[in-house]
PDB file of C-alpha atoms in Angstrom:
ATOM      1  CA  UNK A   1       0.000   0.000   0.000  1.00 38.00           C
ATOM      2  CA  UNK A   2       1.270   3.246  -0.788  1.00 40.00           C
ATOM      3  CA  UNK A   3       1.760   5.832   1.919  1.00 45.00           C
ATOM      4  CA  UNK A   4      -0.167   8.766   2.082  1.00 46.00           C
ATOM      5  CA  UNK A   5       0.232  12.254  -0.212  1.00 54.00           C
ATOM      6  CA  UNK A   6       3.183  13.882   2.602  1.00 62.00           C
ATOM      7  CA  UNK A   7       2.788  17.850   0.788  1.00 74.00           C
ATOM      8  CA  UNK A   8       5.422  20.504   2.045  1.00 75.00           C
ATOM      9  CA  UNK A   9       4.793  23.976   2.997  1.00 76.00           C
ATOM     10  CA  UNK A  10       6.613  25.489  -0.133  1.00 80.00           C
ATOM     11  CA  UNK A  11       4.466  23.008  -2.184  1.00 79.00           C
ATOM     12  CA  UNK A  12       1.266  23.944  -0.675  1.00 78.00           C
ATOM     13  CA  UNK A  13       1.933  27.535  -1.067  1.00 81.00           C
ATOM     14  CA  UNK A  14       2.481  27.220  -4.214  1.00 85.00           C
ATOM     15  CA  UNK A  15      -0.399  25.158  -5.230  1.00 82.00           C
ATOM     16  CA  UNK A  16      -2.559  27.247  -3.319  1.00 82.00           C
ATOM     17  CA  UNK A  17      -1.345  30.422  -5.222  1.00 84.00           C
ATOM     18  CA  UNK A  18      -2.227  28.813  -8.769  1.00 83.00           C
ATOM     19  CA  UNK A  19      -5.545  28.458  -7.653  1.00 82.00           C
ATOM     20  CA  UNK A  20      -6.063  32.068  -6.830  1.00 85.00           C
ATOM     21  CA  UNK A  21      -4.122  33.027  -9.987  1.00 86.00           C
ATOM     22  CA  UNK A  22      -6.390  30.781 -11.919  1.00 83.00           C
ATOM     23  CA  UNK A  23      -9.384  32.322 -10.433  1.00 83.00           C
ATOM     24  CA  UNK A  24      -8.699  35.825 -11.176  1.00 87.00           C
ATOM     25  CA  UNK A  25      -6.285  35.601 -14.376  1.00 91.00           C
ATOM     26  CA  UNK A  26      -9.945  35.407 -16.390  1.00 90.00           C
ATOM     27  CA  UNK A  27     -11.230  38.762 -15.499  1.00 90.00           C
ATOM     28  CA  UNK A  28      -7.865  40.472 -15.405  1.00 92.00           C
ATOM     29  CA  UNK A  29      -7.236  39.456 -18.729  1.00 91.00           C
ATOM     30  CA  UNK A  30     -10.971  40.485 -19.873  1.00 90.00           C
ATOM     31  CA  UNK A  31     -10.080  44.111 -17.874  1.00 91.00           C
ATOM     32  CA  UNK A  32      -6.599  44.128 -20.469  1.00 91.00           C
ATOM     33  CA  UNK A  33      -9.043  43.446 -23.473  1.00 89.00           C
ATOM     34  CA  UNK A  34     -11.765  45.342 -22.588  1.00 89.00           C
ATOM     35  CA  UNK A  35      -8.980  48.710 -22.602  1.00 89.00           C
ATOM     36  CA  UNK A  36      -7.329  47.470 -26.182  1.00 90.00           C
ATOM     37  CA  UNK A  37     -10.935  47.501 -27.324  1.00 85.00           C
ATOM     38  CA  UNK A  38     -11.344  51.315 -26.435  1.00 85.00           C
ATOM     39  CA  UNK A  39      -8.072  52.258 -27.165  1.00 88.00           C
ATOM     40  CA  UNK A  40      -8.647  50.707 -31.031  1.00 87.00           C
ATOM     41  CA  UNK A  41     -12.430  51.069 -31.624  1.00 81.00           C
ATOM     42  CA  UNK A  42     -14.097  54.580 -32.871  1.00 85.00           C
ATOM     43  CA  UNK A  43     -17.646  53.297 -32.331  1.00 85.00           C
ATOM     44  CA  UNK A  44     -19.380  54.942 -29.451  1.00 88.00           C
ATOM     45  CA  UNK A  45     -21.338  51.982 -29.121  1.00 88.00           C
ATOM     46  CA  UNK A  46     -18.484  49.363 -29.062  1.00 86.00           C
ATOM     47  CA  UNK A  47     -16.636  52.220 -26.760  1.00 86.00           C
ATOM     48  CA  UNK A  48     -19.679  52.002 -23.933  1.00 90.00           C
ATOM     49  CA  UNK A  49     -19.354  47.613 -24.587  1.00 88.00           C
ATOM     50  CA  UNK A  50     -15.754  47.789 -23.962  1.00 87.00           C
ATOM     51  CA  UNK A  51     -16.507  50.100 -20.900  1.00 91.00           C
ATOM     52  CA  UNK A  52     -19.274  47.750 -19.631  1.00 92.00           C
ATOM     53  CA  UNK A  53     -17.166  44.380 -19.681  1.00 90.00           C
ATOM     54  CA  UNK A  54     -14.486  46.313 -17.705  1.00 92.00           C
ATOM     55  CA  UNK A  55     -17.216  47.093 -14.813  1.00 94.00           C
ATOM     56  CA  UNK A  56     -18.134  43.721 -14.727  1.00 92.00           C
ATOM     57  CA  UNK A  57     -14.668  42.064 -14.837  1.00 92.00           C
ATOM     58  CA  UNK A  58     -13.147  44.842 -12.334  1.00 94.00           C
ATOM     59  CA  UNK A  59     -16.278  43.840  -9.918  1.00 93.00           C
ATOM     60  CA  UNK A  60     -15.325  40.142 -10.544  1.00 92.00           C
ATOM     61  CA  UNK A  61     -11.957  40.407  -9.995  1.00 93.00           C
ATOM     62  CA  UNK A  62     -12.409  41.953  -6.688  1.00 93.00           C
ATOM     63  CA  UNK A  63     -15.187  39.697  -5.687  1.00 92.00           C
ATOM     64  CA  UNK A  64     -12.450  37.042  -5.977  1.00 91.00           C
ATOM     65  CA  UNK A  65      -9.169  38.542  -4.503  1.00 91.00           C
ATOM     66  CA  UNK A  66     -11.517  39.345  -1.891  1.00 91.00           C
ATOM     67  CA  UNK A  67     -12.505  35.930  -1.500  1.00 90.00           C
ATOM     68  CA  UNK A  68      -9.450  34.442  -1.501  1.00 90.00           C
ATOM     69  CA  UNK A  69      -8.055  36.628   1.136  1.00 89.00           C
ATOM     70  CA  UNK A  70     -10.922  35.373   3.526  1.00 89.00           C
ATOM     71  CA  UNK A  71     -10.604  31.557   2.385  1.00 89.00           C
ATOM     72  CA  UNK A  72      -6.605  31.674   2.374  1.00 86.00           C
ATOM     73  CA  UNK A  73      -5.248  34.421   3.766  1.00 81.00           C
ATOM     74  CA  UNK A  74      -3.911  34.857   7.119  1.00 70.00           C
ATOM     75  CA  UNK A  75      -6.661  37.038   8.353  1.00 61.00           C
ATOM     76  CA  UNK A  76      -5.332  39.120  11.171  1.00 59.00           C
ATOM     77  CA  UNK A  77      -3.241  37.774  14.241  1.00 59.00           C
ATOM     78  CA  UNK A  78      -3.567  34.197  15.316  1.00 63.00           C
ATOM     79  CA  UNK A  79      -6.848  33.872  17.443  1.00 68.00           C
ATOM     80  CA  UNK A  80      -8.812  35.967  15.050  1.00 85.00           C
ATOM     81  CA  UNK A  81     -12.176  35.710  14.348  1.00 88.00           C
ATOM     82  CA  UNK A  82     -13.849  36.547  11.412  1.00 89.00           C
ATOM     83  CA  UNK A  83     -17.604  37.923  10.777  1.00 92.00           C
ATOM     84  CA  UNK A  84     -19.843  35.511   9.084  1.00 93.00           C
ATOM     85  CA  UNK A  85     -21.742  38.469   7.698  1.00 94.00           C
ATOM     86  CA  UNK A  86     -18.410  39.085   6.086  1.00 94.00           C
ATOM     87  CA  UNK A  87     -18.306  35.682   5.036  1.00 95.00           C
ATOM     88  CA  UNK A  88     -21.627  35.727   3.604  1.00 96.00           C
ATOM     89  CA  UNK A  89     -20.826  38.748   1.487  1.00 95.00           C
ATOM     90  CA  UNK A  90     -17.526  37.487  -0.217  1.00 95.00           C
ATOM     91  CA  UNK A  91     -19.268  34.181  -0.866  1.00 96.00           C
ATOM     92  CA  UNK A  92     -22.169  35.701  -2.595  1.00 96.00           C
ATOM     93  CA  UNK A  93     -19.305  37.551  -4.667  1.00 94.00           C
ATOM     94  CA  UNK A  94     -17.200  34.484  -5.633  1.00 93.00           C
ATOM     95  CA  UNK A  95     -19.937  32.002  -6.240  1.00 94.00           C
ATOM     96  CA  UNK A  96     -23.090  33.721  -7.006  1.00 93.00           C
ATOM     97  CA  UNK A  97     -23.574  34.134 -11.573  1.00 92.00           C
ATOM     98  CA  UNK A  98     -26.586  34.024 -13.129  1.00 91.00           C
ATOM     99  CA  UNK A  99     -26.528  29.984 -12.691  1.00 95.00           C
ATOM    100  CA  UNK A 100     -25.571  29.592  -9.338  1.00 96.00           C
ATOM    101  CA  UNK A 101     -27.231  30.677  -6.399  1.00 97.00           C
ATOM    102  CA  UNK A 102     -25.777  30.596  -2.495  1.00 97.00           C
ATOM    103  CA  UNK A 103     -28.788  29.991  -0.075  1.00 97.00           C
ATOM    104  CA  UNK A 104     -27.071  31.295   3.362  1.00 97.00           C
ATOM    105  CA  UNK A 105     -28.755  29.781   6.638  1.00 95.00           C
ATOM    106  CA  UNK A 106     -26.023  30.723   9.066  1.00 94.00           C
ATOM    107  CA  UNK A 107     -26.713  33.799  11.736  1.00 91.00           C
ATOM    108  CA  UNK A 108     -24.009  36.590  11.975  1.00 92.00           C
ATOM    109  CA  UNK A 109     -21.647  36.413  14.653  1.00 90.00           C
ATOM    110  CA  UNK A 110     -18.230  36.481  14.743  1.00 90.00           C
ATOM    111  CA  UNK A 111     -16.332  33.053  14.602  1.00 90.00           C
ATOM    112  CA  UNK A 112     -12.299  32.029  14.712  1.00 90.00           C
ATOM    113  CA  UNK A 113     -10.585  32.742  11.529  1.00 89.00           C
ATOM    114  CA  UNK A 114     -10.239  28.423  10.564  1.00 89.00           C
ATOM    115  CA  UNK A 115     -13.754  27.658  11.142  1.00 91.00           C
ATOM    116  CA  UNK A 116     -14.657  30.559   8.616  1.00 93.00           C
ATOM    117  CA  UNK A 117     -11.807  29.592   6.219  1.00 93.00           C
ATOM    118  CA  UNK A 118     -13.598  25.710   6.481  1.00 94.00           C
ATOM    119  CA  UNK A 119     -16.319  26.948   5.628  1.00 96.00           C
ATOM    120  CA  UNK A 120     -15.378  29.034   2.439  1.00 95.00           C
ATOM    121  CA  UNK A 121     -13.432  26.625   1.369  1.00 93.00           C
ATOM    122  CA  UNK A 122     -16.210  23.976   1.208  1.00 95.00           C
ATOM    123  CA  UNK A 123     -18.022  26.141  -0.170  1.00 96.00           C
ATOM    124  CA  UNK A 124     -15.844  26.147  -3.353  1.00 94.00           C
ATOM    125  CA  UNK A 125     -15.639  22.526  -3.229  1.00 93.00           C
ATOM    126  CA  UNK A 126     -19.404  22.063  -2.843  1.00 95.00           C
ATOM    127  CA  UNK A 127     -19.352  24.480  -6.423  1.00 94.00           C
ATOM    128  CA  UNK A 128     -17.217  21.584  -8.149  1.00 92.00           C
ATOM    129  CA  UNK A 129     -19.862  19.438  -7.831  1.00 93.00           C
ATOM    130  CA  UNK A 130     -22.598  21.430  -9.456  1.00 95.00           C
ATOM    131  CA  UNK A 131     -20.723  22.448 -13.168  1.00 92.00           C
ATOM    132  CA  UNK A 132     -24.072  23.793 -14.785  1.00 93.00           C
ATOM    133  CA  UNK A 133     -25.556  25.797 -12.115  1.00 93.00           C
ATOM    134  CA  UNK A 134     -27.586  25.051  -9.291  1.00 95.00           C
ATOM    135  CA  UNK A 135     -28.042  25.909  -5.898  1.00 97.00           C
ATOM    136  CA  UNK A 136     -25.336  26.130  -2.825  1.00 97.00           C
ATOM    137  CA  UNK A 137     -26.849  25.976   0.710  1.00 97.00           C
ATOM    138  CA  UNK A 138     -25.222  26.762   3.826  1.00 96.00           C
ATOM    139  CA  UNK A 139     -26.727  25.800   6.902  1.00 95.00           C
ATOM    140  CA  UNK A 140     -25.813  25.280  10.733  1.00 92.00           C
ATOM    141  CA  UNK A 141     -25.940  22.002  12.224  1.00 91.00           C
ATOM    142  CA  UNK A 142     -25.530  21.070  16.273  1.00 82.00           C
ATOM    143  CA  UNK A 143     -25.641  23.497  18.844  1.00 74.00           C
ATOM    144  CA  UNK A 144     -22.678  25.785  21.215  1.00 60.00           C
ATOM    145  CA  UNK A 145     -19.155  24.139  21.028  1.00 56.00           C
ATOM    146  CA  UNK A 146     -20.368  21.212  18.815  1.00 63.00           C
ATOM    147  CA  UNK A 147     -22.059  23.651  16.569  1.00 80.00           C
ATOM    148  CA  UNK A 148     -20.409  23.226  12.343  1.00 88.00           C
ATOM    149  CA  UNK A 149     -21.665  23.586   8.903  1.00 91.00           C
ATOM    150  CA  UNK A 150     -23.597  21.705   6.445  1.00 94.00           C
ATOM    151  CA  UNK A 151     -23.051  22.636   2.609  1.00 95.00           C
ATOM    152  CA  UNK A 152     -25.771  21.213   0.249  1.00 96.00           C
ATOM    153  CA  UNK A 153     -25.669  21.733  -3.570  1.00 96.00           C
ATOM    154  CA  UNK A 154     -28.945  21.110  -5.607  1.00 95.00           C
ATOM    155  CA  UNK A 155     -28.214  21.192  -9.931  1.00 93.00           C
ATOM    156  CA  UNK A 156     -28.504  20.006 -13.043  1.00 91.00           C
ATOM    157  CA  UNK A 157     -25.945  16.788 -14.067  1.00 90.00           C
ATOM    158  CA  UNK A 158     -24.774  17.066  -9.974  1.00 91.00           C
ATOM    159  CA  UNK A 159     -22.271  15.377  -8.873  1.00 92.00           C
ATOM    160  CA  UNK A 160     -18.961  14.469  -6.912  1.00 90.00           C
ATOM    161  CA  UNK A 161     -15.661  14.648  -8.892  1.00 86.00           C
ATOM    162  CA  UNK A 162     -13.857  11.251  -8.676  1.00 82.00           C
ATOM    163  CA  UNK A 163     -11.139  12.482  -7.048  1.00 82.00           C
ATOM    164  CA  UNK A 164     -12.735  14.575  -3.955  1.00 84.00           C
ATOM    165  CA  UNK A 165     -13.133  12.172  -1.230  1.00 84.00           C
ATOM    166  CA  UNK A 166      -9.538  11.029  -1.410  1.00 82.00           C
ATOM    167  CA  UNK A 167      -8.544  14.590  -1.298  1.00 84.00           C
ATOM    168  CA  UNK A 168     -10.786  15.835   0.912  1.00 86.00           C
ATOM    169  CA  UNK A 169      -9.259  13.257   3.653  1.00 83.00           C
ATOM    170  CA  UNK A 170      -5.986  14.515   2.858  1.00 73.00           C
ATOM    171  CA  UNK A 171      -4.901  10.794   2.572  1.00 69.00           C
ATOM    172  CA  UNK A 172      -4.643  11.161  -1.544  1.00 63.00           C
ATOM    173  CA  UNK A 173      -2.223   8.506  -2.747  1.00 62.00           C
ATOM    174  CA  UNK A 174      -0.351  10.100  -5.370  1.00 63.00           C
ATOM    175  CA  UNK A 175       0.225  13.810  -5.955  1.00 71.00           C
ATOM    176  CA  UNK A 176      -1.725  16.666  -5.299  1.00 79.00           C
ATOM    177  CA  UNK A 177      -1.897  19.200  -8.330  1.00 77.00           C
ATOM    178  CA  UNK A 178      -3.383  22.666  -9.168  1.00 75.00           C
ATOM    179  CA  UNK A 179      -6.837  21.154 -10.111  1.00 76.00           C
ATOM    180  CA  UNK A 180      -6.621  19.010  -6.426  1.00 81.00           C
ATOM    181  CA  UNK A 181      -5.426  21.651  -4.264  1.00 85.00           C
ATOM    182  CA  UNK A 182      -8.984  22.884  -3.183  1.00 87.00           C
ATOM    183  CA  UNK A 183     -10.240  20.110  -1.729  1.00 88.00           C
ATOM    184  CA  UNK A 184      -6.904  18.636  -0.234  1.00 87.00           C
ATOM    185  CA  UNK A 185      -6.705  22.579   1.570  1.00 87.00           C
ATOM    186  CA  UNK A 186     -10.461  21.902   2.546  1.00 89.00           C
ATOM    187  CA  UNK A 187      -9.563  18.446   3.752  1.00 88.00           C
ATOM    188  CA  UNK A 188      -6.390  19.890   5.812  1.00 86.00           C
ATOM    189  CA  UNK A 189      -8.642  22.798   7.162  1.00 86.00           C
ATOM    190  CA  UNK A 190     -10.602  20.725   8.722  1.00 85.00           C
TER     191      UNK A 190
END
């Protein structure tokens, strides 16, 4: 039997960075085309497109650095806690097009920086499962110190990518790589 996926700290930070640059090298690059478009085109018409696809692609790219500073980032000292109203409103950003929806059940209090970062992160895993669009529910299960998260996705063609539950118990035989890293993080999180 093999032994276990060991991943270094170098490794994971650099897997972990990918995925960020992955998820915001699609709007940056729209922003880039969006300003060659006005630059080149005479067409008041084409002008106000151009102007209109860098809106949406600034907002997006924000929505996602944003996100990824709550779901990776260090937030604050160690012992912080984090706002799930905060939480709410990056998630909404990151996740929420015109085919997914994020149905939040979770009250607004403040909660240590991991838990939070668990929960974004599954979050983004949960989105995996649902490629077409669908629904993303979070909801609280147990009560006081046993209290946690449930994340429920509802959607067309649903379903769990092969790979997931081995990476999601951090016990992956094999590598981890750029496509893997989110739910091996998620699996480590927790």
């Amino acid at each position: 039997m093999t032994e276990p996926t060991a991943i270094g700290d170098l490794e994971l930070a650099a897997l972990v960075s990918s995925r960020i640059c992955h998820d915001v090298i699609n709007p940056i690059s729209a922003i880039a085309n969006g300003l060659e478009l006005l630059d080149e085109e005479p067409d008041e018409a084409m002008r106000e497109a151009a102007m209109d696809l860098i809106r949406k692609s600034t907002a997006q790219a924000s929505a996602k650095l944003q996100f990824a500073r709550l779901a990776f980032g260090a937030g604050g000292s160690a012992g912080a806690e984090i706002d799930l109203g905060d939480a709410e409103s990056v998630a909404r950003g990151f996740l929420e097009d015109d085919k997914t929806s994020l149905n939040w059940q979770l009250v607004r209090i403040l909660l240590p920086k991991n838990r939070v970062k668990l929960l974004l992160n599954m979050l983004v895993v949960a989105a995996t499962t649902i490629p077409r669009g669908g629904s993303i529910t979070a909801e609280p299960i147990g009560e006081g110190a046993a209290d946690g998260f449930r994340v429920t996705t509802t959607g067309t063609n649903a379903r769990v990518p092969a790979a997931a539950p081995a990476l999601l118990s951090a016990t992956l035989e094999g590598s981890v790589d750029a496509h893997g890293i989110q739910p091996f993080y998620t699996g480590l999180l927790a």
